[in-house]
mmCIF file of C-alpha atoms and ligand atoms in Angstrom:
data_model
loop_
_atom_site.group_PDB
_atom_site.id
_atom_site.type_symbol
_atom_site.label_atom_id
_atom_site.label_comp_id
_atom_site.label_asym_id
_atom_site.label_seq_id
_atom_site.Cartn_x
_atom_site.Cartn_y
_atom_site.Cartn_z
ATOM 1 C CA MET F 1 47.042 129.466 145.021
ATOM 2 C CA VAL F 2 43.556 130.909 144.858
ATOM 3 C CA ILE F 3 44.646 133.862 142.731
ATOM 4 C CA GLY F 4 46.532 131.507 140.425
ATOM 5 C CA ALA F 5 43.490 129.311 139.893
ATOM 6 C CA THR F 6 41.236 132.305 139.257
ATOM 7 C CA THR F 7 43.680 133.786 136.766
ATOM 8 C CA THR F 8 43.905 130.472 134.949
ATOM 9 C CA TYR F 9 40.131 130.262 134.867
ATOM 10 C CA ILE F 10 39.703 133.761 133.481
ATOM 11 C CA TRP F 11 42.479 133.170 130.964
ATOM 12 C CA SER F 12 40.991 129.921 129.686
ATOM 13 C CA ALA F 13 37.488 131.405 129.512
ATOM 14 C CA TRP F 14 38.900 134.282 127.471
ATOM 15 C CA VAL F 15 40.750 131.927 125.120
ATOM 16 C CA GLN F 16 37.610 129.844 124.684
ATOM 17 C CA LYS F 17 35.534 132.901 123.902
ATOM 18 C CA LYS F 18 38.003 134.096 121.279
ATOM 19 C CA PHE F 19 38.160 130.602 119.853
ATOM 20 C CA HIS F 20 34.361 130.427 119.453
ATOM 21 C CA PHE F 21 34.272 133.866 117.953
ATOM 22 C CA PHE F 22 36.792 133.025 115.222
ATOM 23 C CA MET F 23 35.339 129.582 114.616
ATOM 24 C CA ILE F 24 31.774 130.884 114.164
ATOM 25 C CA ARG F 25 32.922 133.759 111.985
ATOM 26 C CA SER F 26 35.016 131.597 109.684
ATOM 27 C CA ASN F 27 32.355 128.862 109.457
ATOM 28 C CA LEU F 28 29.748 131.433 108.419
ATOM 29 C CA ALA F 29 32.096 132.918 105.822
ATOM 30 C CA LYS F 30 32.804 129.469 104.390
ATOM 31 C CA LEU F 31 29.094 128.588 104.138
ATOM 32 C CA ARG F 32 28.209 131.916 102.551
ATOM 33 C CA SER F 33 30.860 131.642 99.877
ATOM 34 C CA GLU F 34 29.768 128.067 99.108
ATOM 35 C CA LEU F 35 26.143 129.170 98.773
ATOM 36 C CA HIS F 36 27.268 131.929 96.448
ATOM 37 C CA LYS F 37 29.114 129.490 94.237
ATOM 38 C CA VAL F 38 26.560 126.716 93.959
ATOM 39 C CA THR F 39 23.261 128.533 93.581
ATOM 40 C CA SER F 40 22.048 131.232 91.248
ATOM 41 C CA THR F 41 19.065 132.082 93.463
ATOM 42 C CA ALA F 42 19.255 133.375 97.009
ATOM 43 C CA VAL F 43 19.265 130.697 99.688
ATOM 44 C CA GLU F 44 18.501 131.657 103.279
ATOM 45 C CA LEU F 45 20.994 130.378 105.811
ATOM 46 C CA VAL F 46 19.326 129.662 109.166
ATOM 47 C CA ALA F 47 21.845 129.222 111.979
ATOM 48 C CA VAL F 48 20.541 126.527 114.340
ATOM 49 C CA SER F 49 21.617 127.578 117.816
ATOM 50 C CA LYS F 50 19.826 124.984 119.984
ATOM 51 C CA THR F 51 21.749 124.076 123.155
ATOM 52 C CA LYS F 52 24.322 126.833 122.430
ATOM 53 C CA PRO F 53 24.582 129.810 124.799
ATOM 54 C CA ALA F 54 23.204 133.238 123.891
ATOM 55 C CA GLU F 55 26.794 134.585 123.750
ATOM 56 C CA GLN F 56 27.516 132.373 120.745
ATOM 57 C CA VAL F 57 24.332 133.508 119.008
ATOM 58 C CA LEU F 58 25.545 137.058 119.531
ATOM 59 C CA GLU F 59 28.903 136.200 117.991
ATOM 60 C CA ALA F 60 27.135 134.977 114.852
ATOM 61 C CA TYR F 61 24.927 138.084 114.949
ATOM 62 C CA GLU F 62 28.044 140.246 115.007
ATOM 63 C CA ALA F 63 29.145 138.405 111.874
ATOM 64 C CA ASP F 64 25.902 139.644 110.228
ATOM 65 C CA GLN F 65 23.829 136.494 110.732
ATOM 66 C CA ARG F 66 20.146 137.432 111.226
ATOM 67 C CA HIS F 67 18.158 134.180 110.839
ATOM 68 C CA PHE F 68 18.369 131.700 113.715
ATOM 69 C CA GLY F 69 16.549 128.450 114.440
ATOM 70 C CA GLU F 70 15.602 126.979 117.819
ATOM 71 C CA ASN F 71 13.925 123.682 118.753
ATOM 72 C CA TYR F 72 12.683 124.198 122.304
ATOM 73 C CA VAL F 73 10.115 126.776 123.418
ATOM 74 C CA SER F 74 11.722 127.625 126.756
ATOM 75 C CA GLU F 75 15.185 127.992 125.226
ATOM 76 C CA LEU F 76 13.880 130.245 122.462
ATOM 77 C CA VAL F 77 11.925 132.392 124.933
ATOM 78 C CA ASP F 78 15.076 132.893 126.999
ATOM 79 C CA LYS F 79 17.239 133.858 123.997
ATOM 80 C CA TYR F 80 14.497 136.006 122.460
ATOM 81 C CA LYS F 81 14.449 138.184 125.582
ATOM 82 C CA ARG F 82 18.217 138.541 125.841
ATOM 83 C CA LEU F 83 19.231 139.015 122.195
ATOM 84 C CA PRO F 84 18.764 141.823 119.620
ATOM 85 C CA GLN F 85 15.247 142.589 118.436
ATOM 86 C CA ASP F 86 16.059 142.382 114.731
ATOM 87 C CA ILE F 87 16.849 138.668 114.782
ATOM 88 C CA ASN F 88 14.485 136.593 112.636
ATOM 89 C CA TRP F 89 13.699 133.593 114.835
ATOM 90 C CA HIS F 90 12.545 130.327 113.270
ATOM 91 C CA PHE F 91 10.905 127.717 115.451
ATOM 92 C CA ILE F 92 12.084 124.370 114.030
ATOM 93 C CA GLY F 93 11.287 121.839 116.760
ATOM 94 C CA HIS F 94 8.201 119.757 117.363
ATOM 95 C CA LEU F 95 5.521 122.107 118.709
ATOM 96 C CA GLN F 96 2.859 120.931 121.126
ATOM 97 C CA SER F 97 -0.463 122.777 121.116
ATOM 98 C CA ASN F 98 -0.189 123.537 124.811
ATOM 99 C CA LYS F 99 3.057 125.478 124.231
ATOM 100 C CA VAL F 100 1.709 127.721 121.461
ATOM 101 C CA ALA F 101 0.462 130.471 123.769
ATOM 102 C CA LYS F 102 3.766 130.674 125.613
ATOM 103 C CA LEU F 103 5.732 130.743 122.367
ATOM 104 C CA LEU F 104 3.670 133.452 120.682
ATOM 105 C CA THR F 105 3.130 135.748 123.643
ATOM 106 C CA SER F 106 6.760 135.559 124.779
ATOM 107 C CA CYS F 107 8.140 135.953 121.236
ATOM 108 C CA PRO F 108 5.623 138.360 119.680
ATOM 109 C CA GLU F 109 7.731 139.021 116.564
ATOM 110 C CA LEU F 110 8.609 135.359 115.926
ATOM 111 C CA TYR F 111 9.437 135.153 112.208
ATOM 112 C CA MET F 112 8.455 131.611 111.266
ATOM 113 C CA ILE F 113 7.137 128.288 112.589
ATOM 114 C CA GLU F 114 8.535 125.546 110.357
ATOM 115 C CA THR F 115 6.886 122.563 111.957
ATOM 116 C CA VAL F 116 3.113 122.757 111.470
ATOM 117 C CA ASP F 117 1.981 119.146 111.284
ATOM 118 C CA SER F 118 -1.758 119.143 111.993
ATOM 119 C CA GLN F 119 -4.923 121.188 111.476
ATOM 120 C CA LYS F 120 -5.319 121.373 115.224
ATOM 121 C CA LEU F 121 -1.912 123.016 115.599
ATOM 122 C CA ALA F 122 -2.525 125.405 112.676
ATOM 123 C CA GLN F 123 -5.857 126.427 114.159
ATOM 124 C CA LYS F 124 -4.331 126.956 117.590
ATOM 125 C CA ILE F 125 -1.578 129.178 116.144
ATOM 126 C CA ASN F 126 -4.103 131.089 114.033
ATOM 127 C CA ARG F 127 -6.350 131.782 117.034
ATOM 128 C CA THR F 128 -3.573 132.618 119.468
ATOM 129 C CA ILE F 129 -1.786 134.986 117.107
ATOM 130 C CA SER F 130 -4.919 137.137 116.806
ATOM 131 C CA THR F 131 -4.361 138.188 120.430
ATOM 132 C CA VAL F 132 -0.721 139.207 119.822
ATOM 133 C CA GLU F 133 0.252 142.568 118.440
ATOM 134 C CA ARG F 134 2.700 142.107 115.555
ATOM 135 C CA ARG F 135 4.211 144.115 112.730
ATOM 136 C CA THR F 136 4.077 141.323 110.142
ATOM 137 C CA LYS F 137 2.119 138.133 109.520
ATOM 138 C CA LEU F 138 3.649 135.007 111.024
ATOM 139 C CA LYS F 139 4.923 132.662 108.316
ATOM 140 C CA VAL F 140 4.403 128.930 108.690
ATOM 141 C CA LEU F 141 5.774 125.892 106.894
ATOM 142 C CA VAL F 142 4.182 122.467 106.729
ATOM 143 C CA GLU F 143 6.595 119.814 107.953
ATOM 144 C CA VAL F 144 6.515 116.680 105.815
ATOM 145 C CA LEU F 145 7.602 113.213 106.838
ATOM 146 C CA THR F 146 9.808 111.998 103.982
ATOM 147 C CA SER F 147 11.882 109.323 105.659
ATOM 148 C CA ALA F 148 11.477 105.762 106.729
ATOM 149 C CA GLU F 149 14.242 106.101 109.322
ATOM 150 C CA GLY F 150 15.235 108.877 111.688
ATOM 151 C CA THR F 151 12.617 111.508 112.494
ATOM 152 C CA LYS F 152 8.953 110.621 112.976
ATOM 153 C CA SER F 153 7.684 114.177 112.835
ATOM 154 C CA GLY F 154 5.713 115.754 110.034
ATOM 155 C CA VAL F 155 2.581 114.949 108.056
ATOM 156 C CA SER F 156 2.422 112.113 105.563
ATOM 157 C CA GLN F 157 2.626 113.080 101.894
ATOM 158 C CA SER F 158 -1.086 112.531 101.313
ATOM 159 C CA GLU F 159 -1.943 114.989 104.103
ATOM 160 C CA VAL F 160 0.122 117.856 102.681
ATOM 161 C CA LEU F 161 -2.482 119.229 100.269
ATOM 162 C CA PRO F 162 -5.450 119.103 102.717
ATOM 163 C CA LEU F 163 -3.405 120.698 105.524
ATOM 164 C CA THR F 164 -2.051 123.397 103.222
ATOM 165 C CA ARG F 165 -5.574 124.144 101.950
ATOM 166 C CA PHE F 166 -6.816 124.349 105.512
ATOM 167 C CA ILE F 167 -4.126 126.927 106.355
ATOM 168 C CA THR F 168 -4.657 129.069 103.245
ATOM 169 C CA GLU F 169 -8.475 128.949 103.486
ATOM 170 C CA SER F 170 -9.218 128.796 107.215
ATOM 171 C CA CYS F 171 -6.263 130.449 108.974
ATOM 172 C CA PRO F 172 -6.306 134.094 107.850
ATOM 173 C CA ASN F 173 -3.929 135.280 110.583
ATOM 174 C CA ILE F 174 -0.967 133.191 109.443
ATOM 175 C CA GLU F 175 0.774 132.902 106.095
ATOM 176 C CA PHE F 176 1.520 129.593 104.447
ATOM 177 C CA ASP F 177 5.057 130.031 103.086
ATOM 178 C CA GLY F 178 6.217 126.553 102.086
ATOM 179 C CA LEU F 179 7.447 123.124 103.078
ATOM 180 C CA MET F 180 10.051 121.741 105.448
ATOM 181 C CA THR F 181 11.536 118.300 105.904
ATOM 182 C CA ILE F 182 14.228 116.466 107.832
ATOM 183 C CA ALA F 183 15.841 114.084 105.353
ATOM 184 C CA ASP F 184 16.247 110.370 105.687
ATOM 185 C CA PRO F 185 19.845 110.024 106.904
ATOM 186 C CA SER F 186 20.563 107.047 104.661
ATOM 187 C CA LYS F 187 18.880 108.405 101.490
ATOM 188 C CA PRO F 188 18.601 112.194 101.744
ATOM 189 C CA GLU F 189 18.122 112.667 97.983
ATOM 190 C CA ASN F 190 14.886 110.620 98.162
ATOM 191 C CA SER F 191 13.498 112.970 100.806
ATOM 192 C CA PHE F 192 14.470 116.071 98.852
ATOM 193 C CA ARG F 193 12.945 114.676 95.663
ATOM 194 C CA ILE F 194 9.662 113.989 97.495
ATOM 195 C CA LEU F 195 9.542 117.575 98.774
ATOM 196 C CA GLN F 196 10.280 118.905 95.288
ATOM 197 C CA GLU F 197 7.401 116.847 93.835
ATOM 198 C CA LEU F 198 5.055 118.112 96.559
ATOM 199 C CA LYS F 199 5.948 121.704 95.677
ATOM 200 C CA ILE F 200 5.012 121.046 92.041
ATOM 201 C CA ARG F 201 1.766 119.405 93.179
ATOM 202 C CA LEU F 202 0.791 122.378 95.379
ATOM 203 C CA GLU F 203 1.651 124.875 92.676
ATOM 204 C CA SER F 204 -0.557 122.974 90.223
ATOM 205 C CA GLU F 205 -3.369 123.748 92.690
ATOM 206 C CA SER F 206 -2.404 127.450 92.592
ATOM 207 C CA ILE F 207 -0.797 127.389 96.034
ATOM 208 C CA PRO F 208 2.561 129.167 95.812
ATOM 209 C CA VAL F 209 5.451 127.539 97.679
ATOM 210 C CA ARG F 210 8.105 130.163 98.363
ATOM 211 C CA THR F 211 10.209 128.430 101.001
ATOM 212 C CA MET F 212 11.684 124.952 100.667
ATOM 213 C CA SER F 213 13.406 124.377 104.011
ATOM 214 C CA MET F 214 15.643 121.382 103.510
ATOM 215 C CA GLY F 215 19.279 120.594 104.213
ATOM 216 C CA MET F 216 21.281 120.407 107.457
ATOM 217 C CA SER F 217 25.036 120.258 108.125
ATOM 218 C CA GLY F 218 25.359 116.703 106.822
ATOM 219 C CA ASP F 219 23.249 116.942 103.672
ATOM 220 C CA TYR F 220 22.814 120.560 102.558
ATOM 221 C CA PRO F 221 24.958 120.249 99.364
ATOM 222 C CA ILE F 222 22.503 117.587 98.133
ATOM 223 C CA ALA F 223 19.470 119.634 99.241
ATOM 224 C CA LEU F 224 20.692 122.572 97.169
ATOM 225 C CA GLN F 225 20.688 120.391 94.057
ATOM 226 C CA TYR F 226 16.997 119.652 94.693
ATOM 227 C CA GLY F 227 15.852 123.242 94.953
ATOM 228 C CA SER F 228 16.292 124.076 98.621
ATOM 229 C CA THR F 229 15.715 127.769 99.360
ATOM 230 C CA GLN F 230 16.561 127.559 103.047
ATOM 231 C CA ILE F 231 19.148 125.441 104.824
ATOM 232 C CA ARG F 232 19.201 124.899 108.593
ATOM 233 C CA ILE F 233 22.776 124.595 109.799
ATOM 234 C CA GLY F 234 23.826 123.918 113.394
ATOM 235 C CA SER F 235 27.030 121.991 113.967
ATOM 236 C CA SER F 236 28.835 123.322 110.877
ATOM 237 C CA ILE F 237 28.540 126.811 112.391
ATOM 238 C CA PHE F 238 28.667 126.330 116.166
ATOM 239 C CA GLY F 239 30.515 123.023 116.427
ATOM 240 C CA SER F 240 29.131 119.715 117.648
ATOM 241 C CA ARG F 241 26.500 119.596 120.371
HETATM 242 C C1 PLP P 1 19.258 120.430 114.999
HETATM 243 C C2 PLP P 1 18.515 120.662 113.759
HETATM 244 C C3 PLP P 1 19.142 121.176 112.605
HETATM 245 C C4 PLP P 1 20.630 121.420 112.516
HETATM 246 O O1 PLP P 1 21.329 120.227 112.536
HETATM 247 P P1 PLP P 1 22.907 120.164 112.236
HETATM 248 O O2 PLP P 1 23.122 118.770 111.799
HETATM 249 O O3 PLP P 1 23.593 120.497 113.512
HETATM 250 O O4 PLP P 1 23.199 121.149 111.158
HETATM 251 C C5 PLP P 1 18.344 121.434 111.501
HETATM 252 N N1 PLP P 1 17.020 121.216 111.505
HETATM 253 C C6 PLP P 1 16.383 120.728 112.581
HETATM 254 C C7 PLP P 1 14.922 120.510 112.530
HETATM 255 C C8 PLP P 1 17.114 120.430 113.737
HETATM 256 O O5 PLP P 1 16.469 119.923 114.802
#
Protein backbone atom coordinates (compact mmCIF):
# COMPACT_ATOMS: atom_id res chain seq x y z
CA MET A 1 0.00 0.00 0.00
CA VAL A 2 2.57 2.52 1.15
CA ILE A 3 5.03 1.59 -1.59
CA GLY A 4 2.24 1.79 -4.16
CA ALA A 5 1.26 5.28 -3.07
CA THR A 6 4.87 6.48 -3.06
CA THR A 7 5.49 5.05 -6.52
CA THR A 8 2.37 6.74 -7.83
CA TYR A 9 3.48 10.00 -6.27
CA ILE A 10 6.95 9.83 -7.77
CA TRP A 11 5.52 8.82 -11.13
CA SER A 12 3.03 11.68 -11.24
CA ALA A 13 5.65 14.20 -10.10
CA TRP A 14 7.92 12.99 -12.89
CA VAL A 15 5.15 13.25 -15.48
CA GLN A 16 4.30 16.74 -14.28
CA LYS A 17 7.91 17.83 -14.48
CA LYS A 18 8.26 16.53 -18.03
CA PHE A 19 4.98 18.17 -18.94
CA HIS A 20 6.15 21.58 -17.67
CA PHE A 21 9.45 21.20 -19.40
CA PHE A 22 7.88 20.57 -22.82
CA MET A 23 5.18 23.17 -22.31
CA ILE A 24 7.65 25.93 -21.37
CA ARG A 25 10.02 24.99 -24.17
CA SER A 26 7.34 24.96 -26.85
CA ASN A 27 5.71 28.18 -25.58
CA LEU A 28 9.06 29.98 -25.73
CA ALA A 29 9.72 28.68 -29.24
CA LYS A 30 6.29 29.84 -30.39
CA LEU A 31 6.76 33.34 -28.93
CA ARG A 32 10.24 33.70 -30.40
CA SER A 33 9.15 32.75 -33.89
CA GLU A 34 6.20 35.16 -33.67
CA LEU A 35 8.51 37.99 -32.57
CA HIS A 36 10.78 37.17 -35.47
CA LYS A 37 7.93 37.40 -37.93
CA VAL A 38 6.22 40.56 -36.75
CA THR A 39 9.08 42.89 -35.92
CA SER A 40 12.11 44.06 -37.83
CA THR A 41 13.87 45.30 -34.69
CA ALA A 42 14.89 43.16 -31.75
CA VAL A 43 12.29 42.84 -29.02
CA GLU A 44 13.34 41.58 -25.59
CA LEU A 45 11.19 38.79 -24.22
CA VAL A 46 10.99 38.94 -20.41
CA ALA A 47 9.61 35.74 -18.91
CA VAL A 48 7.45 36.66 -15.90
CA SER A 49 7.95 33.89 -13.37
CA LYS A 50 6.07 35.27 -10.34
CA THR A 51 4.44 32.56 -8.20
CA LYS A 52 6.16 29.83 -10.29
CA PRO A 53 8.78 27.60 -8.64
CA ALA A 54 12.50 28.04 -9.30
CA GLU A 55 12.53 24.66 -11.12
CA GLN A 56 10.30 26.10 -13.85
CA VAL A 57 12.53 29.16 -14.19
CA LEU A 58 15.42 26.76 -14.68
CA GLU A 59 13.50 24.91 -17.38
CA ALA A 60 13.07 28.17 -19.30
CA TYR A 61 16.75 28.97 -18.66
CA GLU A 62 17.69 25.63 -20.20
CA ALA A 63 15.69 26.69 -23.25
CA ASP A 64 18.03 29.73 -23.50
CA GLN A 65 15.78 32.26 -21.78
CA ARG A 66 17.92 34.82 -19.89
CA HIS A 67 15.57 37.71 -18.98
CA PHE A 68 13.08 37.07 -16.18
CA GLY A 69 10.64 39.33 -14.35
CA GLU A 70 9.47 39.11 -10.74
CA ASN A 71 6.93 41.17 -8.78
CA TYR A 72 7.73 40.48 -5.13
CA VAL A 73 11.00 41.29 -3.36
CA SER A 74 11.13 38.20 -1.16
CA GLU A 75 10.32 35.86 -4.05
CA LEU A 76 12.98 37.44 -6.25
CA VAL A 77 15.59 37.29 -3.48
CA ASP A 78 14.89 33.58 -3.02
CA LYS A 79 15.15 32.78 -6.75
CA TYR A 80 18.16 35.05 -7.24
CA LYS A 81 20.12 33.01 -4.69
CA ARG A 82 19.14 29.62 -6.10
CA LEU A 83 19.35 30.23 -9.86
CA PRO A 84 22.23 30.85 -12.32
CA GLN A 85 24.21 34.06 -11.99
CA ASP A 86 23.86 35.08 -15.63
CA ILE A 87 20.10 35.61 -15.45
CA ASN A 88 19.05 39.21 -16.12
CA TRP A 89 16.43 39.87 -13.43
CA HIS A 90 13.82 42.59 -13.94
CA PHE A 91 11.87 43.84 -10.96
CA ILE A 92 8.37 44.57 -12.32
CA GLY A 93 6.19 44.86 -9.21
CA HIS A 94 5.29 47.85 -7.10
CA LEU A 95 8.37 48.73 -5.05
CA GLN A 96 8.11 50.27 -1.61
CA SER A 97 11.00 52.46 -0.44
CA ASN A 98 11.49 50.35 2.67
CA LYS A 99 12.20 47.26 0.52
CA VAL A 100 14.86 48.88 -1.67
CA ALA A 101 17.80 48.01 0.59
CA LYS A 102 16.78 44.37 0.81
CA LEU A 103 16.27 44.14 -2.94
CA LEU A 104 19.58 45.72 -3.92
CA THR A 105 21.82 44.12 -1.32
CA SER A 106 20.35 40.65 -1.82
CA CYS A 107 20.36 40.93 -5.63
CA PRO A 108 23.54 42.94 -6.26
CA GLU A 109 23.53 42.33 -10.03
CA LEU A 110 19.82 43.07 -10.52
CA TYR A 111 19.46 44.09 -14.18
CA MET A 112 16.51 46.47 -14.16
CA ILE A 113 13.81 48.07 -12.00
CA GLU A 114 10.83 48.78 -14.25
CA THR A 115 8.55 50.42 -11.74
CA VAL A 116 10.06 53.73 -10.60
CA ASP A 117 7.07 55.93 -9.84
CA SER A 118 8.34 58.75 -7.61
CA GLN A 119 11.37 60.96 -6.99
CA LYS A 120 11.56 59.58 -3.48
CA LEU A 121 11.90 56.03 -4.80
CA ALA A 122 14.45 57.05 -7.46
CA GLN A 123 16.52 58.85 -4.84
CA LYS A 124 16.37 55.89 -2.48
CA ILE A 125 17.55 53.50 -5.22
CA ASN A 126 20.28 55.93 -6.28
CA ARG A 127 21.61 56.26 -2.73
CA THR A 128 21.35 52.59 -1.83
CA ILE A 129 23.03 51.37 -5.00
CA SER A 130 26.14 53.42 -4.21
CA THR A 131 26.82 51.01 -1.33
CA VAL A 132 26.53 47.90 -3.54
CA GLU A 133 29.39 46.61 -5.62
CA ARG A 134 28.20 45.98 -9.19
CA ARG A 135 29.65 45.31 -12.61
CA THR A 136 27.17 47.48 -14.53
CA LYS A 137 24.88 50.42 -13.85
CA LEU A 138 21.37 49.50 -12.76
CA LYS A 139 18.82 50.39 -15.44
CA VAL A 140 15.49 51.87 -14.42
CA LEU A 141 12.23 52.50 -16.23
CA VAL A 142 9.57 55.02 -15.27
CA GLU A 143 6.21 53.33 -14.87
CA VAL A 144 3.37 55.35 -16.36
CA LEU A 145 -0.29 55.12 -15.47
CA THR A 146 -2.10 54.93 -18.81
CA SER A 147 -5.38 53.33 -17.85
CA ALA A 148 -8.62 54.35 -16.28
CA GLU A 149 -9.34 50.78 -15.17
CA GLY A 150 -7.16 48.01 -13.81
CA THR A 151 -3.82 48.98 -12.31
CA LYS A 152 -3.39 52.12 -10.21
CA SER A 153 0.38 52.09 -10.24
CA GLY A 154 2.64 54.46 -12.12
CA VAL A 155 3.04 58.22 -12.46
CA SER A 156 0.52 60.37 -14.27
CA GLN A 157 1.47 61.51 -17.77
CA SER A 158 2.26 65.05 -16.65
CA GLU A 159 4.77 63.73 -14.09
CA VAL A 160 6.79 61.70 -16.60
CA LEU A 161 9.06 64.50 -17.83
CA PRO A 162 9.89 65.94 -14.36
CA LEU A 163 10.58 62.47 -12.91
CA THR A 164 12.72 61.48 -15.89
CA ARG A 165 14.69 64.75 -15.63
CA PHE A 166 15.19 64.15 -11.93
CA ILE A 167 16.65 60.69 -12.64
CA THR A 168 18.94 61.81 -15.47
CA GLU A 169 20.14 64.93 -13.62
CA SER A 170 20.13 63.96 -9.94
CA CYS A 171 20.60 60.17 -9.82
CA PRO A 172 24.07 59.52 -11.27
CA ASN A 173 24.27 55.94 -9.98
CA ILE A 174 21.32 54.65 -11.99
CA GLU A 175 20.56 54.76 -15.70
CA PHE A 176 17.25 55.94 -17.08
CA ASP A 177 16.48 53.44 -19.86
CA GLY A 178 12.85 54.04 -20.81
CA LEU A 179 9.18 53.69 -20.01
CA MET A 180 6.90 50.91 -18.82
CA THR A 181 3.14 50.59 -18.61
CA ILE A 182 0.43 48.08 -17.79
CA ALA A 183 -2.28 48.60 -20.40
CA ASP A 184 -5.92 49.32 -19.81
CA PRO A 185 -7.53 45.89 -20.20
CA SER A 186 -10.49 47.24 -22.15
CA LYS A 187 -8.53 49.61 -24.45
CA PRO A 188 -4.89 48.50 -24.57
CA GLU A 189 -4.16 50.41 -27.80
CA ASN A 190 -4.96 53.70 -26.01
CA SER A 191 -2.36 52.93 -23.35
CA PHE A 192 0.27 51.97 -25.90
CA ARG A 193 -0.40 55.11 -27.94
CA ILE A 194 0.03 57.27 -24.82
CA LEU A 195 3.39 55.64 -24.07
CA GLN A 196 4.50 56.13 -27.67
CA GLU A 197 3.62 59.85 -27.50
CA LEU A 198 5.53 60.20 -24.22
CA LYS A 199 8.61 58.67 -25.84
CA ILE A 200 8.44 61.27 -28.62
CA ARG A 201 7.99 64.02 -26.01
CA LEU A 202 11.04 62.90 -24.00
CA GLU A 203 13.17 62.56 -27.10
CA SER A 204 12.24 66.10 -28.12
CA GLU A 205 13.86 67.12 -24.82
CA SER A 206 17.00 65.15 -25.78
CA ILE A 207 16.27 62.31 -23.36
CA PRO A 208 16.78 59.02 -25.21
CA VAL A 209 14.19 56.31 -24.56
CA ARG A 210 15.70 52.93 -25.40
CA THR A 211 13.26 50.57 -23.71
CA MET A 212 9.50 50.61 -24.20
CA SER A 213 8.25 47.89 -21.86
CA MET A 214 4.69 47.21 -22.89
CA GLY A 215 2.67 44.11 -23.70
CA MET A 216 1.69 41.07 -21.62
CA SER A 217 0.22 37.68 -22.59
CA GLY A 218 -3.18 39.14 -23.45
CA ASP A 219 -2.12 42.22 -25.41
CA TYR A 220 1.46 41.90 -26.68
CA PRO A 221 0.53 41.61 -30.42
CA ILE A 222 -1.07 45.08 -30.14
CA ALA A 223 1.86 46.46 -28.12
CA LEU A 224 4.26 45.40 -30.86
CA GLN A 225 2.32 47.48 -33.38
CA TYR A 226 2.89 50.53 -31.15
CA GLY A 227 6.64 50.21 -30.88
CA SER A 228 7.15 47.95 -27.88
CA THR A 229 10.79 46.90 -27.44
CA GLN A 230 10.18 44.64 -24.46
CA ILE A 231 7.23 42.38 -23.70
CA ARG A 232 6.58 40.85 -20.28
CA ILE A 233 5.02 37.42 -20.68
CA GLY A 234 3.90 35.18 -17.81
CA SER A 235 0.96 32.87 -18.42
CA SER A 236 1.69 32.29 -22.12
CA ILE A 237 5.01 30.74 -21.08
CA PHE A 238 4.39 29.12 -17.68
CA GLY A 239 0.64 28.54 -17.82
CA SER A 240 -2.02 30.23 -15.72
CA ARG A 241 -1.31 31.27 -12.15
C1 LIG B 1 2.16 39.42 -14.00
C2 LIG B 1 2.68 40.52 -14.82
C3 LIG B 1 2.98 40.34 -16.19
C4 LIG B 1 2.70 39.05 -16.93
O1 LIG B 1 1.33 38.84 -17.06
P1 LIG B 1 0.74 37.68 -17.99
O2 LIG B 1 -0.63 38.14 -18.30
O3 LIG B 1 0.77 36.43 -17.18
O4 LIG B 1 1.60 37.59 -19.21
C5 LIG B 1 3.54 41.41 -16.87
N1 LIG B 1 3.79 42.58 -16.28
C6 LIG B 1 3.52 42.80 -14.98
C7 LIG B 1 3.82 44.11 -14.38
C8 LIG B 1 2.95 41.77 -14.22
O5 LIG B 1 2.66 42.01 -12.93
